[in-house]
Amino acid sequence: MSYDNACKYLAERFPADFTRWLLGIEATRVRVLKTELDLEPIRADSVSFLRVGDRILHLEFETDPYSNPPIPFRMLDYSVRLKRKYRRDVEQFVIFLQESSNEIVFTTEYRDRTTIHEYNVIRLWEQDPAIFLDNPGLLPLAVLARSDSPQALLEQVAERVDRIENSERRQGVAACTEILAGLRFESNLIRSILGADFMRQSVIYQEILQEGRTEEALLLVTRLLECKFGDIAPVLLEKIRSLSIQDLENLGVDLLGFSEVGDLEAWLG
């Protein structure tokens, strides 16, 4: 299930709610920035970049503390790239969704012999759900927040979702709530409280899942190409990113027969 992708969906459709929560300010204008950086292009599947006034708000959602490269180094890397590209201060938050005792979820800096880089860490299971319940874009996160009665909290979230008047917004929040609830609750309970069968018919729900599958296919194809040919030219990477999931799957099969980059160029047309 695309847990990180659901969070990214929320951050980019409700940026003011996230800005209010994390920065404590009422932003009149928040701009969502693309999640690709030009230097040695990378794709940030679980990342959102928001421009808030003279700052960049970098959000990274994680269910697993293990990654390569490690999260602390990635935060340093992103910070430098963002500052170089946008010439603005960067506020960084790693938001861990699922409870863990791994030391990475308690780590707030990258450190080596010559460099110290600090960033913010939020462990959702320690957070008071009140702030999430009062902001529509944060409602799905509430199901993972601190509670002595998680089921009662899930029921409370479901009731708040039902109050959202705009039907498209309500569908999106409901779909993300169902997805994130899967990190904490059994599917039967989720269905009984949230009405999952209805949400699975939602165009927005399908969009979230489709985006997650496309990102996984894109990551696999680009890694295979890099293993085969080394660094891939940005113009080719841009063409690959525009492919449908079906085309990405076809490329993943066909590239096994490529002997040079020219074969990739010919395939992409």
XYZ file of C-alpha atoms in Angstrom:
269
model
C 0.000 0.000 0.000
C 1.281 3.510 -0.887
C 1.517 5.012 2.594
C 4.205 7.555 1.691
C 2.370 8.455 -1.476
C -0.851 9.145 0.441
C 1.043 11.565 2.698
C 2.596 13.268 -0.293
C -0.892 13.608 -1.801
C -2.116 15.331 1.371
C 0.860 17.685 1.683
C 0.552 18.873 -1.897
C -3.234 19.366 -1.796
C -3.456 20.827 1.712
C -0.128 22.714 2.009
C -1.554 25.406 4.297
C -2.565 22.771 6.873
C 0.950 21.326 6.929
C 2.509 24.779 7.128
C 0.262 25.664 10.065
C 1.199 22.441 11.862
C 4.940 22.381 11.257
C 5.901 26.063 11.067
C 3.155 27.514 13.253
C 2.244 30.189 10.715
C -0.787 31.058 8.611
C 0.641 31.164 5.101
C -1.398 33.159 2.591
C 0.428 31.597 -0.322
C 2.181 28.231 -0.500
C 3.688 26.957 -3.729
C 4.262 23.247 -4.335
C 7.650 22.681 -5.970
C 8.502 19.772 -8.216
C 10.197 16.854 -6.446
C 13.098 16.585 -8.845
C 16.428 18.310 -8.411
C 18.598 19.151 -11.388
C 22.007 18.170 -10.035
C 22.388 14.438 -10.711
C 18.598 14.181 -10.978
C 16.847 12.197 -8.288
C 13.223 11.311 -7.808
C 11.854 11.900 -4.321
C 8.987 9.429 -4.073
C 8.048 10.176 -0.462
C 9.034 13.846 -0.468
C 7.216 17.151 -0.868
C 8.821 20.562 -1.267
C 6.698 23.621 -0.399
C 7.762 27.216 -0.899
C 6.478 29.295 2.000
C 7.480 32.949 1.759
C 11.266 33.090 1.863
C 11.640 29.457 3.004
C 11.440 25.993 1.498
C 9.562 23.443 3.606
C 10.917 19.966 2.886
C 8.726 17.103 4.092
C 9.802 13.481 3.983
C 7.404 10.715 5.021
C 8.834 7.380 6.118
C 7.467 4.035 7.250
C 10.879 2.344 7.298
C 13.949 3.924 8.942
C 16.285 1.888 6.723
C 17.353 3.449 3.425
C 20.309 3.740 1.088
C 21.767 6.306 1.428
C 20.755 6.691 5.095
C 18.126 9.293 5.968
C 20.509 11.711 7.766
C 22.800 11.898 4.736
C 19.792 12.317 2.419
C 18.609 15.284 4.453
C 21.996 16.952 4.091
C 21.981 16.194 0.363
C 18.476 17.580 -0.167
C 19.246 20.705 1.853
C 22.311 21.562 -0.215
C 20.522 20.894 -3.499
C 17.491 22.959 -2.510
C 19.609 25.893 -1.332
C 21.610 25.814 -4.539
C 18.483 25.733 -6.711
C 16.199 28.164 -4.840
C 18.634 30.308 -2.806
C 16.413 30.114 0.269
C 16.522 28.736 3.799
C 15.294 25.166 4.077
C 13.186 23.779 6.938
C 13.293 19.974 6.948
C 10.964 17.491 8.647
C 11.204 13.718 8.553
C 7.809 12.359 9.597
C 7.877 8.730 10.697
C 4.496 7.078 10.316
C 4.954 3.715 12.022
C 6.251 3.176 15.553
C 9.841 1.970 15.722
C 12.660 1.819 18.257
C 15.326 2.132 15.570
C 17.883 4.809 16.427
C 17.246 6.574 13.102
C 13.773 7.683 14.222
C 15.449 9.480 17.151
C 18.258 10.976 15.068
C 18.012 14.662 14.163
C 21.355 15.341 12.535
C 23.930 14.173 10.060
C 27.446 14.268 11.448
C 30.864 13.386 10.092
C 34.385 14.644 10.796
C 33.846 18.063 9.197
C 30.073 18.505 8.861
C 27.050 18.777 11.136
C 23.607 19.164 9.575
C 20.448 19.348 11.688
C 16.846 18.605 10.736
C 13.523 17.968 12.484
C 12.012 14.563 13.241
C 8.368 13.878 14.068
C 7.213 10.502 15.374
C 3.486 10.413 14.698
C 2.764 7.882 17.450
C 3.902 10.493 20.001
C 1.759 13.341 18.644
C -1.416 14.696 20.215
C -4.193 13.995 17.667
C -6.014 17.264 18.463
C -4.191 19.390 15.886
C -4.826 16.791 13.185
C -8.528 16.595 13.990
C -8.920 20.351 13.524
C -7.359 20.456 10.040
C -8.958 18.532 7.128
C -5.668 17.931 5.329
C -4.160 16.395 8.472
C -7.112 14.205 9.450
C -5.653 10.979 7.971
C -2.511 11.416 10.102
C -4.653 11.421 13.254
C -5.250 7.658 12.972
C -1.531 7.136 13.709
C -1.308 9.627 16.580
C -1.067 8.973 20.333
C -4.198 7.423 21.824
C -5.279 5.190 24.702
C -8.160 4.011 22.499
C -7.021 3.804 18.862
C -10.361 2.436 17.640
C -12.254 5.331 19.220
C -9.794 7.696 17.535
C -10.416 6.042 14.163
C -14.171 6.455 14.682
C -13.649 10.106 15.574
C -11.614 10.658 12.408
C -14.298 8.967 10.308
C -16.928 11.270 11.831
C -14.802 14.361 11.046
C -14.231 13.180 7.472
C -17.998 12.864 6.992
C -18.371 16.535 7.943
C -16.246 17.747 5.002
C -18.728 19.454 2.692
C -16.768 19.447 -0.564
C -17.281 15.954 -2.017
C -13.970 15.776 -3.908
C -12.027 16.923 -0.866
C -13.951 14.486 1.342
C -13.164 11.582 -1.015
C -9.468 12.411 -1.049
C -9.217 12.684 2.726
C -11.258 9.494 3.186
C -9.047 7.560 0.768
C -5.857 8.682 2.526
C -7.394 7.857 5.905
C -8.095 4.308 4.780
C -4.585 3.866 3.407
C -2.818 5.177 6.525
C -5.148 3.312 8.869
C -3.714 0.132 7.349
C -0.524 0.779 9.321
C -2.390 0.388 12.612
C -5.655 -1.519 12.155
C -6.958 -4.742 10.664
C -8.650 -4.357 7.291
C -12.021 -5.645 8.554
C -12.153 -2.966 11.228
C -11.197 -0.275 8.728
C -13.955 -1.380 6.372
C -16.559 -1.442 9.131
C -15.725 2.095 10.279
C -14.681 3.854 7.077
C -16.686 2.036 4.439
C -13.681 0.983 2.383
C -15.727 -0.497 -0.465
C -17.097 2.938 -1.263
C -13.669 4.538 -1.111
C -12.163 1.979 -3.464
C -14.528 3.299 -6.120
C -13.123 6.776 -5.618
C -11.166 8.205 -8.546
C -8.853 9.870 -6.033
C -8.156 6.585 -4.238
C -7.215 4.952 -7.536
C -5.063 7.964 -8.406
C -3.065 7.606 -5.175
C -2.469 3.903 -5.724
C -1.654 4.390 -9.405
C 0.908 7.079 -8.583
C 2.532 4.737 -6.096
C 2.815 1.888 -8.626
C 4.166 4.251 -11.281
C 6.869 5.542 -8.921
C 7.920 1.999 -8.024
C 8.165 1.055 -11.720
C 10.088 4.266 -12.488
C 12.568 3.623 -9.683
C 13.168 0.046 -10.844
C 13.695 1.031 -14.503
C 16.071 3.903 -13.736
C 18.139 1.708 -11.402
C 18.406 -0.999 -14.060
C 19.480 1.546 -16.667
C 22.075 3.079 -14.340
C 23.482 -0.370 -13.590
C 23.718 -1.087 -17.310
C 24.926 2.262 -18.679
C 25.915 4.436 -15.713
C 24.556 7.978 -15.512
C 21.640 8.625 -17.857
C 21.346 11.983 -19.645
C 18.713 14.293 -18.062
C 16.821 14.586 -21.358
C 16.383 10.803 -21.463
C 15.367 10.675 -17.794
C 12.708 13.285 -18.496
C 11.272 11.158 -21.296
C 11.293 8.086 -19.053
C 9.438 9.960 -16.288
C 6.669 10.846 -18.726
C 5.959 7.187 -19.564
C 2.818 5.406 -18.412
C 3.139 2.503 -16.001
C 2.514 0.066 -18.868
C 5.294 1.647 -20.958
C 7.632 1.560 -17.948
C 6.955 -2.148 -17.498
C 7.599 -2.736 -21.210
C 10.852 -0.771 -21.010
C 11.915 -2.819 -17.990
C 11.682 -5.961 -20.119
C 13.102 -4.541 -23.358
C 16.137 -2.866 -21.782
C 17.593 -6.287 -21.016
C 18.363 -6.522 -24.740
C 19.928 -3.056 -24.996
C 23.664 -3.026 -25.691
C 24.234 0.758 -25.732
C 22.533 4.003 -24.795
C 21.573 4.457 -28.455
C 19.172 1.528 -28.066
C 17.424 3.393 -25.250
C 17.259 6.576 -27.320
C 15.728 4.650 -30.217
C 13.175 2.970 -27.915
C 12.103 6.327 -26.484
C 11.872 7.792 -29.978
